[in-house]
Short mmCIF file of C-alpha atoms in Angstrom, two decimals:
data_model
loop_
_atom_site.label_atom_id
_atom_site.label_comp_id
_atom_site.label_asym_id
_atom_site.label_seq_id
_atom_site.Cartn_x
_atom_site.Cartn_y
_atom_site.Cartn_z
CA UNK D 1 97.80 -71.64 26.11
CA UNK D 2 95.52 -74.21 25.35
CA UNK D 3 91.45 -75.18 26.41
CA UNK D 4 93.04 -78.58 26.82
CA UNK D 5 95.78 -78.22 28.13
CA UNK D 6 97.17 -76.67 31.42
CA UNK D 7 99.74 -73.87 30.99
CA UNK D 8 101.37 -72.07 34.30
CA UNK D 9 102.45 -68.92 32.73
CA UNK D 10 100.13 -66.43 30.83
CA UNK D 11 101.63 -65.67 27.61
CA UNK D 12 101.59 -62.99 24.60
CA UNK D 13 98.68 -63.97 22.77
CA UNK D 14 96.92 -66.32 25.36
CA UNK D 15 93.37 -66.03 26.17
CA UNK D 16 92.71 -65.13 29.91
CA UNK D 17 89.73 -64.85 31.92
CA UNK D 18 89.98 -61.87 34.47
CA UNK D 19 88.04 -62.64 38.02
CA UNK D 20 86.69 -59.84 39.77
CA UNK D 21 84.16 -61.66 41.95
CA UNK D 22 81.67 -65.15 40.98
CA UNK D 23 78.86 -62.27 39.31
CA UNK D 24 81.51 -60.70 37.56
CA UNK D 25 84.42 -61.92 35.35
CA UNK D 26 85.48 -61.72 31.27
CA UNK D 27 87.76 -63.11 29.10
CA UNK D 28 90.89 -61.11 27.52
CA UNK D 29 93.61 -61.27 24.93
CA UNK D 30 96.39 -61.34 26.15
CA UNK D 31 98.95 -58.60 24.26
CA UNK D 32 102.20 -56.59 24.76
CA UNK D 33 101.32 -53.06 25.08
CA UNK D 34 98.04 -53.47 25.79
CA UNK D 35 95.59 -52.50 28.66
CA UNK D 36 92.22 -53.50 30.34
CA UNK D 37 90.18 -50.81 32.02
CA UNK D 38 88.19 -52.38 35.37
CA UNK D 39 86.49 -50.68 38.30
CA UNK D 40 89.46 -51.77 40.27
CA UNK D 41 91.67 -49.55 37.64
CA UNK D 42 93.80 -50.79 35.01
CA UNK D 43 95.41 -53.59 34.11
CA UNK D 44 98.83 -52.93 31.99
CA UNK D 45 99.77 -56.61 29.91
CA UNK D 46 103.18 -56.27 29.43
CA UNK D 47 103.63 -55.48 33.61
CA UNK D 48 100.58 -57.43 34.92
CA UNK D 49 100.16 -60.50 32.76
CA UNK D 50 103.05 -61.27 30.76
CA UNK D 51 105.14 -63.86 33.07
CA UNK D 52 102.65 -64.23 35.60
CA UNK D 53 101.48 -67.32 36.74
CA UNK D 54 98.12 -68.48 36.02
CA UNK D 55 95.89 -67.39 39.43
CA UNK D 56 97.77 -65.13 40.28
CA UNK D 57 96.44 -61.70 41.84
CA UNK D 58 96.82 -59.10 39.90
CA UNK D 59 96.69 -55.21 41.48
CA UNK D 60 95.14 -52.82 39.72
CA UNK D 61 96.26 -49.47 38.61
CA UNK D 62 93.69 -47.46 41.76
CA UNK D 63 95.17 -50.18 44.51
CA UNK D 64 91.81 -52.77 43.93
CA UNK D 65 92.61 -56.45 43.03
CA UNK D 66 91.37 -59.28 40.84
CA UNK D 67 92.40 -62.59 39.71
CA UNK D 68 93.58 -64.07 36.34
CA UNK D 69 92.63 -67.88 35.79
CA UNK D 70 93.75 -70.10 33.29
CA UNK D 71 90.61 -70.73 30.64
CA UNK D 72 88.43 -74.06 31.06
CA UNK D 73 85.12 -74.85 29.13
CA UNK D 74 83.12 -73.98 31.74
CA UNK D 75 84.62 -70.61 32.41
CA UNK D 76 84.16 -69.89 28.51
CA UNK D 77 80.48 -70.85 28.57
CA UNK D 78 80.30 -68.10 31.62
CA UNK D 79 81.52 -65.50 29.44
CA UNK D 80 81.97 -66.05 25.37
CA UNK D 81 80.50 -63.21 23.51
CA UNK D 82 76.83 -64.49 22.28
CA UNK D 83 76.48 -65.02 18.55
CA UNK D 84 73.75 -67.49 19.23
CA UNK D 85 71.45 -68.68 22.22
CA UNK D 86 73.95 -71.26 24.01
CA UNK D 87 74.00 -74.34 26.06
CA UNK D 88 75.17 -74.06 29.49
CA UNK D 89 76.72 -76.75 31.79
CA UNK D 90 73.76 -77.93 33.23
CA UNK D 91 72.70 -79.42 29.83
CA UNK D 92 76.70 -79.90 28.31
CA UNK D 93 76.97 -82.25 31.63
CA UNK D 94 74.53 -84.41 30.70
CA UNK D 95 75.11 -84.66 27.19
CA UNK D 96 78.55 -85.58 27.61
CA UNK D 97 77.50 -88.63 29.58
CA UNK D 98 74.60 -89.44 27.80
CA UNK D 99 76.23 -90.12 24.83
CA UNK D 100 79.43 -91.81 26.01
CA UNK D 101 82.21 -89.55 25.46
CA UNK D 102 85.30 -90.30 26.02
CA UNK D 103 89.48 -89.63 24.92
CA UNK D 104 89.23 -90.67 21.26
CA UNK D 105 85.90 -90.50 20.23
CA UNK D 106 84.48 -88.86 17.10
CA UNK D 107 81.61 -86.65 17.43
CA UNK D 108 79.38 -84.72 14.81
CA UNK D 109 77.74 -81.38 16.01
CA UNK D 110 75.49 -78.91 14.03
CA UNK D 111 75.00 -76.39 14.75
CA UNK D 112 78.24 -74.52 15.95
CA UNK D 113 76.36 -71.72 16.96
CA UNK D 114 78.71 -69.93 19.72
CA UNK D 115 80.74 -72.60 20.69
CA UNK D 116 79.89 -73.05 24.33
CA UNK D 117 78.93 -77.15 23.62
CA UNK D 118 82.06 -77.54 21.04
CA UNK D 119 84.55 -76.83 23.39
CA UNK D 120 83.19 -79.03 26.04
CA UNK D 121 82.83 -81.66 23.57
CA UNK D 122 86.47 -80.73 22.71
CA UNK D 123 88.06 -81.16 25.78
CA UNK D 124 86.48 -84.29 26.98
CA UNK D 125 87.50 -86.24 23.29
CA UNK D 126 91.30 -85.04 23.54
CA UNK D 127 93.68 -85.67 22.51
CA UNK D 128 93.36 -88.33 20.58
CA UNK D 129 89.40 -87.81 18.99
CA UNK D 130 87.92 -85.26 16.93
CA UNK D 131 85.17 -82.94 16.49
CA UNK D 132 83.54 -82.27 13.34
CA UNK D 133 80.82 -79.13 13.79
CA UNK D 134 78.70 -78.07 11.06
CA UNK D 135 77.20 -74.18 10.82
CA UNK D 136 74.99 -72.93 8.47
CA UNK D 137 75.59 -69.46 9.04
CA UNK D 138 78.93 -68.14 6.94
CA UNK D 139 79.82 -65.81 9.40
CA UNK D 140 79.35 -67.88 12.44
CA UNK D 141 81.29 -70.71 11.26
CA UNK D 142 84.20 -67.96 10.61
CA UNK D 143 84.26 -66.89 13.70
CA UNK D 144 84.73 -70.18 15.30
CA UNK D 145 87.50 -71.36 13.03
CA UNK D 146 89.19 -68.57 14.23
CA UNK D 147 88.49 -69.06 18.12
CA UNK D 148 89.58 -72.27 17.81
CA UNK D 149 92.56 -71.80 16.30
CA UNK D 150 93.22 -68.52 19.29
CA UNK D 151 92.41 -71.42 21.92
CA UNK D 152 94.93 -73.91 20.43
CA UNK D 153 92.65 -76.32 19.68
CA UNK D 154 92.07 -76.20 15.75
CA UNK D 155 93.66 -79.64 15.72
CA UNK D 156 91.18 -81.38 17.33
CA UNK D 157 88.14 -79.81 15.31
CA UNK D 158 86.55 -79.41 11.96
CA UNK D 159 84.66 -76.27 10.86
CA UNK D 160 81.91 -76.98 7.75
CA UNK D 161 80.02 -74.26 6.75
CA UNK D 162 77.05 -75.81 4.97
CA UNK D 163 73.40 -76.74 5.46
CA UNK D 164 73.64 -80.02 7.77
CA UNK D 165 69.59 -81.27 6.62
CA UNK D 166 70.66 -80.85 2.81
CA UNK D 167 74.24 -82.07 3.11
CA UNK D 168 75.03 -84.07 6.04
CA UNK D 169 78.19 -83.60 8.50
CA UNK D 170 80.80 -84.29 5.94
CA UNK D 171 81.61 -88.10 7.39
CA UNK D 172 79.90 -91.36 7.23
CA UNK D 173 80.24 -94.39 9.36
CA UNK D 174 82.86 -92.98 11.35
CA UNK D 175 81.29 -90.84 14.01
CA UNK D 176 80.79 -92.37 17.95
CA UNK D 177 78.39 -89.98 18.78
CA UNK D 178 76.20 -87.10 16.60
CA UNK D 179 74.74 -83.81 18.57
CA UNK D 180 71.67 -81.53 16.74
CA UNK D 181 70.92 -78.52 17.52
CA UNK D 182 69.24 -76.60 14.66
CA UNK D 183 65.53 -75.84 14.10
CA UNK D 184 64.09 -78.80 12.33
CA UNK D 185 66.06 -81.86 13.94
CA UNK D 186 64.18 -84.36 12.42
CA UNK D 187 65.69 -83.32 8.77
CA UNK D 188 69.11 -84.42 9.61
CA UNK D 189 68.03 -88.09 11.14
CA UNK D 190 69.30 -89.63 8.11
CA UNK D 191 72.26 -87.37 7.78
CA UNK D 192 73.26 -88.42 11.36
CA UNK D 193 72.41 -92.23 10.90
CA UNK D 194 74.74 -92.43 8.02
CA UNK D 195 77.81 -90.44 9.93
CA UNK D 196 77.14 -92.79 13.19
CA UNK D 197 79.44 -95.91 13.08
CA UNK D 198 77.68 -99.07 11.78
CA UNK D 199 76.72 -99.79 15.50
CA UNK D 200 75.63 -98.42 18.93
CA UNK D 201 76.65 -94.71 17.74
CA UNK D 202 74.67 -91.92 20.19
CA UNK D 203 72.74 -89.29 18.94
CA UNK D 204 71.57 -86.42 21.05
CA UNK D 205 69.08 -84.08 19.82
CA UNK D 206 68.55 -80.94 21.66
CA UNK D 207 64.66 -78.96 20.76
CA UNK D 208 63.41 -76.12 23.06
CA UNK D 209 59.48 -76.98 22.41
CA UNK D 210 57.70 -80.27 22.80
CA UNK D 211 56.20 -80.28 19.07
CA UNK D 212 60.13 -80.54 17.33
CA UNK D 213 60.56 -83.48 20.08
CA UNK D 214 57.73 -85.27 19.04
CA UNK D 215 58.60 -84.70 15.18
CA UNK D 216 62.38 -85.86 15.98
CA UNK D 217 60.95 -89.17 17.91
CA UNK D 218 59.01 -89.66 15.47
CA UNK D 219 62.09 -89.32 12.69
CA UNK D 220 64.46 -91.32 14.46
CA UNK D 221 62.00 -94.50 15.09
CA UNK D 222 61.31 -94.53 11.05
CA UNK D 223 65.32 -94.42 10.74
CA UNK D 224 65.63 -97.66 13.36
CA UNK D 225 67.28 -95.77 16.66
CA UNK D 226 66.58 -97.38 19.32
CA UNK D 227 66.60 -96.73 23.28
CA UNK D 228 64.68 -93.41 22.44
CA UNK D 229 64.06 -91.21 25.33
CA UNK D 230 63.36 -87.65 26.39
CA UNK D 231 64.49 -85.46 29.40
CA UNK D 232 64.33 -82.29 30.84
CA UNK D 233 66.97 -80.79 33.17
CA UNK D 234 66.29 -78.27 36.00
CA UNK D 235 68.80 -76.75 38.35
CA UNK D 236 67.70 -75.17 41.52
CA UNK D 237 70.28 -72.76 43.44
CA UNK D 238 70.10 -72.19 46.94
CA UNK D 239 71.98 -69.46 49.33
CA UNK D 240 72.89 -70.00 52.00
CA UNK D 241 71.79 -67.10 54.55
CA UNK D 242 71.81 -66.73 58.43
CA UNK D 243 68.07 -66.11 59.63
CA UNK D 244 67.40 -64.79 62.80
CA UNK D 245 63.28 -66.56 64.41
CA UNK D 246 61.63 -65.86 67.60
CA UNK D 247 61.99 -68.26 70.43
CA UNK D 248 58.71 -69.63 71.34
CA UNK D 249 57.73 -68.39 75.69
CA UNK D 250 57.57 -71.92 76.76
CA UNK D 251 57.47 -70.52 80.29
CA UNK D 252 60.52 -72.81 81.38
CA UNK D 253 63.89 -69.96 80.29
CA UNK D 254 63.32 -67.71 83.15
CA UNK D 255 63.08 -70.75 85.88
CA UNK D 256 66.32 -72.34 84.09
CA UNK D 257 68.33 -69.46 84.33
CA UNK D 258 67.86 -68.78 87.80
CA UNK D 259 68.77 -72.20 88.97
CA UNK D 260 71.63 -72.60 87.22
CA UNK D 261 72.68 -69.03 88.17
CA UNK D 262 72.88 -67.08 84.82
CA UNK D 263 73.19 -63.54 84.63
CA UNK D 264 71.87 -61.67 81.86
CA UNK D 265 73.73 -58.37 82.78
CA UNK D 266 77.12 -60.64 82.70
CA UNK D 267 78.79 -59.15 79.41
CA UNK D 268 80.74 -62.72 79.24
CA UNK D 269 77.00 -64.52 78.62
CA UNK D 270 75.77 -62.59 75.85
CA UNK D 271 76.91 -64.75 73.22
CA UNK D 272 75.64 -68.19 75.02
CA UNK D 273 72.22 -70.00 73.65
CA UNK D 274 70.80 -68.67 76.81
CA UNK D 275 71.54 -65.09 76.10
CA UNK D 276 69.63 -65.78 72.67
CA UNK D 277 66.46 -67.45 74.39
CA UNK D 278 66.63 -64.20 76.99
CA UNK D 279 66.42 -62.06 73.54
CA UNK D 280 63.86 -63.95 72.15
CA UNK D 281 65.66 -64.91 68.60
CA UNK D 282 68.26 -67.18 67.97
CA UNK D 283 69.59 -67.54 64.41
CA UNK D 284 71.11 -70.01 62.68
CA UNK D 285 72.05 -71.34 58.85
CA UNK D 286 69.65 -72.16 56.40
CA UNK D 287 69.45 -72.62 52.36
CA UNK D 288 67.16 -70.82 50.82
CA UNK D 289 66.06 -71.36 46.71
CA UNK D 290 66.45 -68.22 44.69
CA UNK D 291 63.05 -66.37 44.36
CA UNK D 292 63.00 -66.10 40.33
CA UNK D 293 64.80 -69.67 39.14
CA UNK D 294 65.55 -70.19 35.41
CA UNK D 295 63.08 -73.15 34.55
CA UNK D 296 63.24 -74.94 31.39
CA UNK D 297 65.79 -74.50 28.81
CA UNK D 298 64.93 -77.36 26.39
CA UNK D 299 64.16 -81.08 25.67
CA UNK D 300 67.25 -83.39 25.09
CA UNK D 301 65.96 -86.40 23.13
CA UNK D 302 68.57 -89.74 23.18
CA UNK D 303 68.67 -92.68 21.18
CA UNK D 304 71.09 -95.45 20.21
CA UNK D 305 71.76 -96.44 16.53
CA UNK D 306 70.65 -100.32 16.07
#
């Protein structure tokens, strides 16, 4: 099993993510002998995993069901245990494209934090490009050497374990792209200019509060980025619901149902339009935003080395 590449068969070992429903899921290790309780009832490894194909659905020990998907990036960032606050795929999205990733690049993170970003970043630069993250935290940076290696893609990524402001990412003129997202962004400018390639390298710096933007800006225009800009992304969700609104009395329904001969008490018309303007209500689909929507998350400043 690998986050980067597709495997059919869930092995001993793998990493799976069990499905019960799109508000519910979690990841699991994958081991012989082992078992998973759910409110569906338990799940038994050796019987209900081992062998199976990725997808496949998976009864549980009190007759319920769920699913067992093959791990992505995106699934990970849904439910990776939090060590720090992370980036979700709203923000990953545009990063990705903002700063030109592609097969083969090299990119510079700090910090590692909980990994949601890094395996994104990981993915999208296989196989032939690496990742080098930086985390100041000891433990932290354990952890996700060890993740990565679990996920099969240790490889593809470098773990540092040092203060990026003081000592930099490791690298110099190699990098295609740099990422920051640590406290004080605009003392690891120079850190990031010197790991960017000697031109056009991307840096991405991500700041929850407008005052470490304007300090960054401010940083990389003394360092000579260019191309620096700002942004903010929002997502709005919408359900979908049926609604059910009164039919306006335009004192025309009763004279067209008579002349064209409908009969109310006729149990085939009760489903028809007209049945629903006799009622009063007809309903129909609609999309309607969420009531409490998850505003801003933070400020992702871009800007091109020169």
């Amino acid at each position: 099993m690998s986050f980067v590449e597709y495997g059919d068969t869930i092995k001993d070992g793998d990493t799976a993510i069990v499905f019960l429903g799109h508000e519910s899921m979690f990841p699991v290790k994958v081991q012989h002998g082992t078992v998973t309780q759910t409110k569906y009832g338990v799940i038994r490894h050796s019987t209900d995993l081992i062998g199976k194909k990725y997808g496949s659905k998976v009864t549980c020990s009190k007759g319920g069901w769920v699913f067992v998907l093959h791990p992505t990036p995106e699934l990970w960032t849904m439910n990776l245990p939090h060590r720090t606050q992370i980036l979700y795929s709203t923000d990953i999205s545009i990063i990705t494209m903002m700063l030109e990733l592609k097969p083969g690049s090299i990119v510079c993170e700090s910090g590692t934090g909980s990994g949601s970003l890094s395996h994104a970043l990981i993915r999208t630069v296989a196989p032939t490009g690496h990742l080098y993250t930086v985390e100041f935290h000891q433990q932290r940076a354990e952890k996700a050497r060890e993740e990565f290696r679990e996920h099969g893609v240790e490889h593809l990524v470098t773990v540092t374990n040092q203060d990026v402001c003081k000592n930099g990412f490791g690298v110099s003129n190699l990098a295609d792209a740099v990422f920051l997202d640590i406290p004080s962004p605009w003392e690891a400018i120079a850190h990031a200019k010197s790991a960017l390639k000697a031109e056009g390298g991307r840096i991405c710096s991500f700041s929850p509060c407008i005052e470490q933007v304007q300090r960054t800006c401010l940083a990389m225009e003394e360092y000579g980025f260019t191309e620096i800009n700002t942004l903010e992304i929002l997502l709005r969700v919408y359900n979908v619901r049926t609604i059910s609104l009164q039919i306006p009395d335009l004192g025309i329904a009763a004279e067209d149902n008579s002349s064209t001969g409908f009969d109310s008490s006729n149990p085939s018309h009760q489903g028809s339009p007209c049945a629903n303007l006799q009622q009063g209500t007809v309903q129909f689909k609609s999309g309607v935003p969420l009531r409490e929507v998850v505003g801003h998350t933070g400020y992702l400043t871009f800007a091109t080395k020169s």
